[in-house]
Coordinates of C-alpha atoms in Angstrom, one line a residue:
M1 CA 102.8 99.5 118.1
N2 CA 102.1 99.8 114.2
V3 CA 105.1 100.1 112.2
P4 CA 104.0 100.5 107.9
L5 CA 106.5 99.0 105.6
L6 CA 105.7 102.4 103.7
D7 CA 104.7 105.5 104.8
L8 CA 103.8 107.8 102.0
K9 CA 101.0 109.6 104.1
A10 CA 103.2 111.0 106.2
Q11 CA 105.6 112.1 103.1
Y12 CA 102.7 114.5 101.8
A13 CA 102.0 115.7 104.7
A14 CA 106.0 116.8 105.0
I15 CA 105.8 118.5 101.5
K16 CA 102.5 119.0 100.9
A17 CA 102.8 122.7 99.9
D18 CA 104.9 121.8 97.5
V19 CA 103.0 119.0 95.7
D20 CA 99.9 120.3 95.8
A21 CA 101.1 123.3 94.0
A22 CA 102.4 121.2 91.2
I23 CA 99.3 119.3 90.8
A24 CA 97.6 122.9 90.3
D25 CA 99.7 124.8 88.0
V26 CA 98.7 121.4 85.6
L27 CA 95.6 121.9 86.8
E28 CA 95.5 125.4 85.6
S29 CA 97.3 124.9 82.1
Q30 CA 94.8 122.3 81.3
H31 CA 98.0 120.8 79.6
F32 CA 98.0 116.5 80.5
I33 CA 100.2 114.7 78.8
L34 CA 103.6 115.6 77.6
G35 CA 104.1 119.2 77.8
P36 CA 106.2 121.9 79.4
K37 CA 106.1 119.8 82.9
V38 CA 107.2 116.7 81.8
E39 CA 110.0 118.5 79.3
Q40 CA 111.3 120.0 82.9
C41 CA 111.3 116.4 84.6
E42 CA 113.2 115.1 82.0
K43 CA 116.0 117.7 82.2
A44 CA 116.3 117.2 86.1
I45 CA 116.0 113.7 86.0
A46 CA 118.9 113.5 83.7
R47 CA 121.1 115.9 85.5
Y48 CA 120.4 114.0 88.7
S49 CA 121.6 110.4 86.8
G50 CA 124.3 112.3 85.0
A51 CA 123.0 111.5 81.8
S52 CA 122.2 113.2 78.6
Y53 CA 119.4 112.8 77.7
A54 CA 116.1 111.6 79.7
V55 CA 112.4 110.4 77.9
G56 CA 109.5 110.7 80.3
V57 CA 107.4 107.3 79.2
S58 CA 104.2 105.7 81.1
S59 CA 105.9 103.6 83.5
G60 CA 108.8 101.8 84.5
S61 CA 107.8 98.8 82.8
D62 CA 107.0 100.4 79.1
A63 CA 110.8 102.3 79.6
L64 CA 111.8 98.7 79.2
L65 CA 109.5 97.5 76.6
A66 CA 110.6 100.9 74.8
C67 CA 114.0 100.2 74.8
L68 CA 113.5 96.6 73.4
M69 CA 111.7 98.0 70.9
A70 CA 113.8 101.1 70.1
E71 CA 116.9 98.3 69.3
D72 CA 114.2 96.1 67.5
I73 CA 114.8 93.5 70.1
G74 CA 112.1 90.7 68.5
P75 CA 111.4 86.7 67.7
G76 CA 114.7 84.7 68.0
D77 CA 116.7 87.6 69.8
E78 CA 117.8 86.6 73.2
V79 CA 118.3 89.2 76.7
I80 CA 120.0 88.0 79.5
T81 CA 118.5 89.3 82.9
T82 CA 117.9 88.1 86.4
P83 CA 115.3 85.6 87.4
Y84 CA 115.3 87.0 91.0
T85 CA 113.4 90.7 89.4
F86 CA 109.6 91.8 89.1
F87 CA 107.8 90.4 86.6
A88 CA 108.4 93.5 84.3
T89 CA 111.9 92.7 83.4
A90 CA 111.6 89.2 81.7
G91 CA 108.1 90.5 81.2
A92 CA 109.2 92.9 78.4
I93 CA 111.8 90.7 76.7
A94 CA 108.9 88.3 76.1
R95 CA 106.3 90.7 75.0
V96 CA 108.5 91.9 72.3
G97 CA 109.1 87.6 71.0
A98 CA 112.6 87.7 72.6
T99 CA 113.6 84.9 74.7
P100 CA 114.6 85.8 78.7
I101 CA 118.2 84.2 79.2
F102 CA 118.5 84.0 83.4
V103 CA 121.9 84.2 84.8
D104 CA 121.6 83.0 88.8
I105 CA 122.1 86.0 91.3
D106 CA 124.8 86.6 93.6
P107 CA 123.5 85.4 97.3
A108 CA 125.1 88.7 99.0
T109 CA 123.5 91.7 97.4
Y110 CA 120.5 89.8 95.4
N111 CA 122.4 91.5 91.8
L112 CA 123.1 88.7 88.9
D113 CA 125.6 87.4 89.2
A114 CA 128.5 88.9 86.6
S115 CA 130.6 85.8 86.4
Q116 CA 128.2 83.8 84.7
I117 CA 127.6 85.8 81.7
E118 CA 129.8 85.0 79.4
S119 CA 128.8 81.4 79.8
K120 CA 125.7 82.6 78.8
V121 CA 125.8 84.5 75.0
T122 CA 125.6 82.9 72.2
V123 CA 124.8 83.8 68.6
R124 CA 121.6 84.9 68.8
T125 CA 122.1 87.0 72.4
R126 CA 120.7 90.6 71.6
G127 CA 121.2 92.1 74.7
M128 CA 121.4 92.1 78.6
I129 CA 119.2 93.9 81.4
P130 CA 120.9 94.0 84.3
V131 CA 118.9 94.8 87.9
H132 CA 119.5 97.1 90.1
L133 CA 118.0 95.1 92.9
Y134 CA 116.7 96.9 96.2
G135 CA 118.5 100.1 95.7
Q136 CA 122.5 99.0 94.8
M137 CA 124.0 98.4 91.8
A138 CA 124.7 95.2 90.1
D139 CA 128.2 94.9 88.9
M140 CA 128.1 97.2 85.8
A141 CA 132.2 96.9 85.1
S142 CA 131.7 93.6 84.7
V143 CA 128.3 93.8 82.3
I144 CA 129.9 96.5 80.1
R145 CA 133.3 94.5 79.6
V146 CA 131.3 91.4 78.3
A147 CA 128.8 93.5 76.0
E148 CA 131.6 95.5 74.5
R149 CA 133.3 92.1 73.4
H150 CA 130.1 90.8 72.0
G151 CA 128.4 93.8 70.7
L152 CA 125.4 93.9 73.2
I153 CA 123.0 96.2 74.4
V154 CA 122.5 97.2 77.9
I155 CA 119.4 98.6 79.4
E156 CA 120.1 98.9 83.2
D157 CA 116.8 98.0 84.9
G158 CA 116.6 100.9 87.4
A159 CA 113.2 100.8 88.6
Q160 CA 114.6 100.6 92.6
A161 CA 117.8 102.7 92.1
I162 CA 117.2 106.1 91.2
G163 CA 120.3 108.2 92.8
A164 CA 122.5 104.5 93.4
E165 CA 125.9 105.1 92.3
H166 CA 129.4 103.3 91.9
A167 CA 132.7 104.3 90.9
G168 CA 131.4 107.7 89.9
H169 CA 128.6 106.7 87.8
R170 CA 125.1 107.0 88.9
A171 CA 122.4 104.1 88.0
G172 CA 121.1 104.8 84.7
S173 CA 124.1 106.4 83.0
I174 CA 126.3 103.4 82.3
G175 CA 124.9 101.1 79.7
H176 CA 123.1 102.7 76.3
Y177 CA 119.6 102.8 78.5
G178 CA 118.4 103.4 81.9
C179 CA 115.2 102.6 83.3
F180 CA 113.5 104.3 86.1
S181 CA 110.1 103.9 87.6
F182 CA 108.0 106.6 89.4
F183 CA 105.6 103.9 91.1
P184 CA 104.4 105.3 94.5
S185 CA 106.2 103.4 96.7
K186 CA 109.6 104.4 94.9
N187 CA 112.4 106.2 96.7
L188 CA 111.0 108.6 94.0
G189 CA 107.6 107.8 93.3
A190 CA 104.5 109.9 91.7
A191 CA 101.2 110.0 92.3
G192 CA 100.6 107.0 90.0
D193 CA 102.2 105.3 86.9
G194 CA 105.4 107.0 85.0
G195 CA 108.6 106.2 84.0
M196 CA 111.7 107.7 82.9
V197 CA 114.6 106.7 80.4
V198 CA 118.2 108.0 80.3
T199 CA 120.3 108.0 77.6
N200 CA 123.5 109.5 76.4
D201 CA 122.8 108.7 72.9
A202 CA 121.1 111.7 71.1
Q203 CA 119.7 109.4 68.4
R204 CA 118.4 107.2 70.8
A205 CA 116.4 109.6 72.5
E206 CA 114.9 110.8 69.6
K207 CA 114.0 107.3 68.9
L208 CA 111.9 106.6 72.0
Q209 CA 110.1 110.0 71.7
C210 CA 108.8 108.9 68.7
L211 CA 107.8 105.5 70.3
R212 CA 106.5 106.7 72.8
A213 CA 103.5 108.1 71.1
H214 CA 102.6 105.4 68.2
G215 CA 105.5 105.8 66.2
S216 CA 104.2 109.3 65.0
K217 CA 106.4 112.1 63.9
P218 CA 105.3 114.4 63.5
K219 CA 101.6 113.7 64.5
Y220 CA 99.9 111.3 62.6
H221 CA 102.5 110.6 60.6
H222 CA 103.7 107.3 61.8
K223 CA 107.7 106.1 61.0
I224 CA 107.8 103.4 63.2
I225 CA 105.4 101.0 65.4
G226 CA 105.6 102.4 69.0
G227 CA 103.0 103.0 71.7
N228 CA 100.9 104.5 73.8
F229 CA 103.7 105.4 76.3
R230 CA 103.5 109.2 76.9
L231 CA 104.2 110.3 80.6
D232 CA 101.3 112.7 82.2
A233 CA 102.2 115.9 82.9
I234 CA 100.4 115.6 86.7
Q235 CA 102.9 112.4 86.8
A236 CA 106.0 114.2 86.1
A237 CA 105.1 117.9 87.6
V238 CA 104.9 115.8 91.4
V239 CA 108.2 113.9 90.8
S240 CA 109.7 117.2 90.2
A241 CA 108.2 118.5 93.1
K242 CA 109.5 115.7 94.9
L243 CA 113.0 115.5 93.7
P244 CA 114.5 118.3 95.4
Y245 CA 113.8 115.7 98.8
L246 CA 115.7 113.1 97.3
D247 CA 118.7 113.4 98.8
E248 CA 117.7 113.7 102.1
W249 CA 115.4 110.6 102.3
T250 CA 118.2 108.4 101.0
A251 CA 120.1 109.7 103.6
A252 CA 117.8 109.0 106.3
R253 CA 116.9 105.4 104.3
Q254 CA 120.6 105.0 105.1
R255 CA 120.8 106.3 108.8
N256 CA 117.7 103.6 109.2
A257 CA 119.5 100.5 107.7
A258 CA 122.8 101.6 110.0
T259 CA 120.7 101.6 112.7
Y260 CA 119.2 98.2 112.0
D261 CA 122.4 96.8 111.3
R262 CA 124.0 97.9 114.6
L263 CA 121.0 97.1 116.6
F264 CA 121.1 93.4 115.1
A265 CA 124.9 93.1 115.8
S266 CA 123.9 93.9 119.6
A267 CA 121.1 91.3 119.6
G268 CA 123.6 88.4 118.7
L269 CA 121.5 86.0 116.3
A270 CA 121.8 84.5 113.2
I271 CA 120.1 86.5 110.7
G272 CA 121.7 87.6 107.2
L273 CA 121.5 91.6 106.9
P274 CA 122.3 93.4 103.7
K275 CA 125.4 93.9 101.9
V276 CA 126.7 97.0 100.7
A277 CA 129.2 96.4 98.1
T278 CA 128.6 99.9 96.3
D279 CA 129.5 103.4 97.5
R280 CA 125.9 104.3 97.3
H281 CA 123.0 102.0 98.6
I282 CA 119.8 103.9 98.5
F283 CA 117.9 101.2 100.1
N284 CA 114.8 101.1 98.6
Q285 CA 114.3 98.1 101.0
Y286 CA 116.0 96.8 103.8
V287 CA 116.1 92.8 103.2
I288 CA 117.0 90.4 105.8
R289 CA 117.3 86.7 105.5
V290 CA 116.1 84.0 107.9
A291 CA 115.7 80.7 107.5
H292 CA 111.5 80.4 108.8
R293 CA 110.7 83.4 106.8
D294 CA 107.2 82.8 106.5
Q295 CA 106.7 82.3 110.2
L296 CA 108.3 85.6 110.8
Q297 CA 106.2 87.4 108.4
T298 CA 103.3 86.2 109.7
D299 CA 104.9 86.6 113.7
L300 CA 105.5 90.5 113.0
R301 CA 102.0 90.9 111.5
K302 CA 100.4 90.4 114.7
R303 CA 102.9 92.8 116.0
G304 CA 102.1 95.0 113.6
V305 CA 105.1 95.5 111.7
G306 CA 104.6 96.1 107.5
T307 CA 106.6 93.4 105.5
E308 CA 106.8 92.4 102.1
V309 CA 108.5 89.2 100.5
Y310 CA 110.5 90.2 97.4
Y311 CA 110.1 88.0 95.6
P312 CA 108.1 84.5 96.2
I313 CA 108.1 83.1 93.0
P314 CA 111.7 83.4 90.6
M315 CA 111.1 84.3 87.2
H316 CA 111.9 80.7 85.8
L317 CA 109.5 79.1 88.0
Q318 CA 106.5 81.7 87.0
E319 CA 104.1 79.5 85.5
C320 CA 103.8 82.0 82.6
F321 CA 107.3 81.2 81.6
A322 CA 107.1 77.3 81.8
Y323 CA 107.8 77.5 78.2
L324 CA 111.5 78.1 78.9
G325 CA 111.6 74.6 80.2
H326 CA 113.3 75.4 83.4
Q327 CA 113.0 73.4 86.7
A328 CA 113.4 74.1 90.3
G329 CA 117.0 73.7 91.1
A330 CA 118.1 75.5 88.2
F331 CA 119.1 78.6 89.6
P332 CA 119.4 77.9 93.5
Q333 CA 120.7 81.0 94.6
S334 CA 117.3 82.7 93.0
E335 CA 115.3 80.5 94.5
R336 CA 116.7 80.1 98.1
A337 CA 116.7 84.0 98.1
A338 CA 112.8 83.6 97.1
K339 CA 112.1 81.5 100.3
E340 CA 114.2 83.4 103.0
T341 CA 114.2 87.1 102.7
L342 CA 112.1 89.5 104.4
A343 CA 112.1 93.6 103.8
L344 CA 111.3 95.4 107.0
P345 CA 110.3 98.8 107.0
V346 CA 113.4 101.5 105.8
H347 CA 111.0 104.3 104.3
P348 CA 112.6 108.0 106.1
E349 CA 109.4 108.5 107.8
L350 CA 110.9 105.9 110.3
T351 CA 111.6 106.4 114.0
E352 CA 114.5 105.1 116.0
E353 CA 111.7 103.9 118.4
Q354 CA 110.3 101.6 115.2
A355 CA 113.0 100.5 114.2
R356 CA 113.8 99.1 118.1
Y357 CA 110.3 97.7 118.0
V358 CA 111.0 95.8 114.9
V359 CA 114.2 94.4 115.8
E360 CA 112.6 93.3 119.1
C361 CA 109.7 91.6 116.8
V362 CA 112.4 90.1 114.7
C363 CA 114.8 88.6 117.8
D364 CA 111.7 87.6 119.5
S365 CA 110.6 85.4 115.9
V366 CA 114.2 84.3 115.5
V367 CA 114.5 82.9 119.3
K368 CA 110.7 81.1 119.1
A369 CA 112.0 79.1 116.4
G370 CA 115.1 78.2 117.6
Q371 CA 117.4 79.4 114.2
T372 CA 120.9 78.9 115.5
E373 CA 122.6 79.2 112.4
P374 CA 122.1 82.0 109.4
P375 CA 120.4 81.0 106.1
L376 CA 123.2 82.8 104.8
T377 CA 126.7 84.7 106.1
T378 CA 125.3 87.5 107.6
A379 CA 126.8 91.3 106.4
G380 CA 129.7 90.6 108.7
A381 CA 132.5 93.2 110.3
G382 CA 132.7 96.3 108.9
L383 CA 129.4 96.7 107.1
V384 CA 127.7 99.2 109.8
G385 CA 130.8 101.4 109.0
A386 CA 130.0 100.7 106.0
H387 CA 126.6 102.2 105.7
S388 CA 127.8 105.4 108.0
R389 CA 130.4 105.9 105.6
T390 CA 127.5 106.3 102.8
T391 CA 125.5 108.5 104.8
A392 CA 127.9 111.0 105.8
E393 CA 129.1 110.9 101.9
S394 CA 125.7 111.2 100.5
A395 CA 125.0 114.2 103.2
S396 CA 127.7 116.6 102.1

């Protein structure tokens, strides 16, 4: 059986008429950069995220960069974030000349351990970029408390978490900025690169609009130095066409996660499962932990199951960040997660038959490896119920 990690062809086939019509409208208008389609998308994403304003940009990476530029964060400044994330998070900090200051992760949720943030704040700290990894929000209540005590800017990296929710707040709506990615593999993906920044501050939104167009307002009058961060109309149109389906897709991902939980629990093997610690986990990824991760991935590949390692090398051990002076062992939870985690297919088009096959293949590999102890405490009693509750809430 073939079980792809992601099935974008199946998704497109199901909504082809909507997507094709949206693209055709842009082609007919011949208005390809910014314009009405982008404005329509911005308003829809702001509403969906519970934010007052949204500014379309060229990618999720540029969304982070633009927010740092908007706050004039640069050389001599420090920005706190996690070492267990995609490169763009720390990369944006370095690109403006600031210094990434890493905080290790909570081994259960993979988000930064908020209890360690306070100890990393110095007189040079200007902001924080918490990452909502794998579709679950970081501990934003703790993040905001530290930020308010020290007057710090908070930029939420919600690239994997559009629609995630906790305590009545959607991802991106709590900090000064929230950044989303519309990379095709995301839960809400475009037909190429695209991103969005949401904010509740009108002045910040206006500055971002200026920054994304080379800092010009009006055209050819450059108040500040910006960049070419504009969102293409075709990408905005595709995102707008997909947005009405997003909650349905999220519910399907949650059901698939609950199915995995149930099947793995029945198998009774030592496998670390995801922990749901928030009200609405959208499962951009379903990540398990095993001690023999690399062998497991090889075994699954041979049997037609697509997987991915997010992320094999934490940021503090990347060659480009060697100048920060971190050594192996500096952030042990991040390093351990990098060696033990594996993402399984959880996309909305996944069938129960496919999920059962994936679990069968994983269990066969675990038994073959003779693994008797989990690399991390498994999800534990009640987690399946938590998944089921979230699915029911999202469908109501």
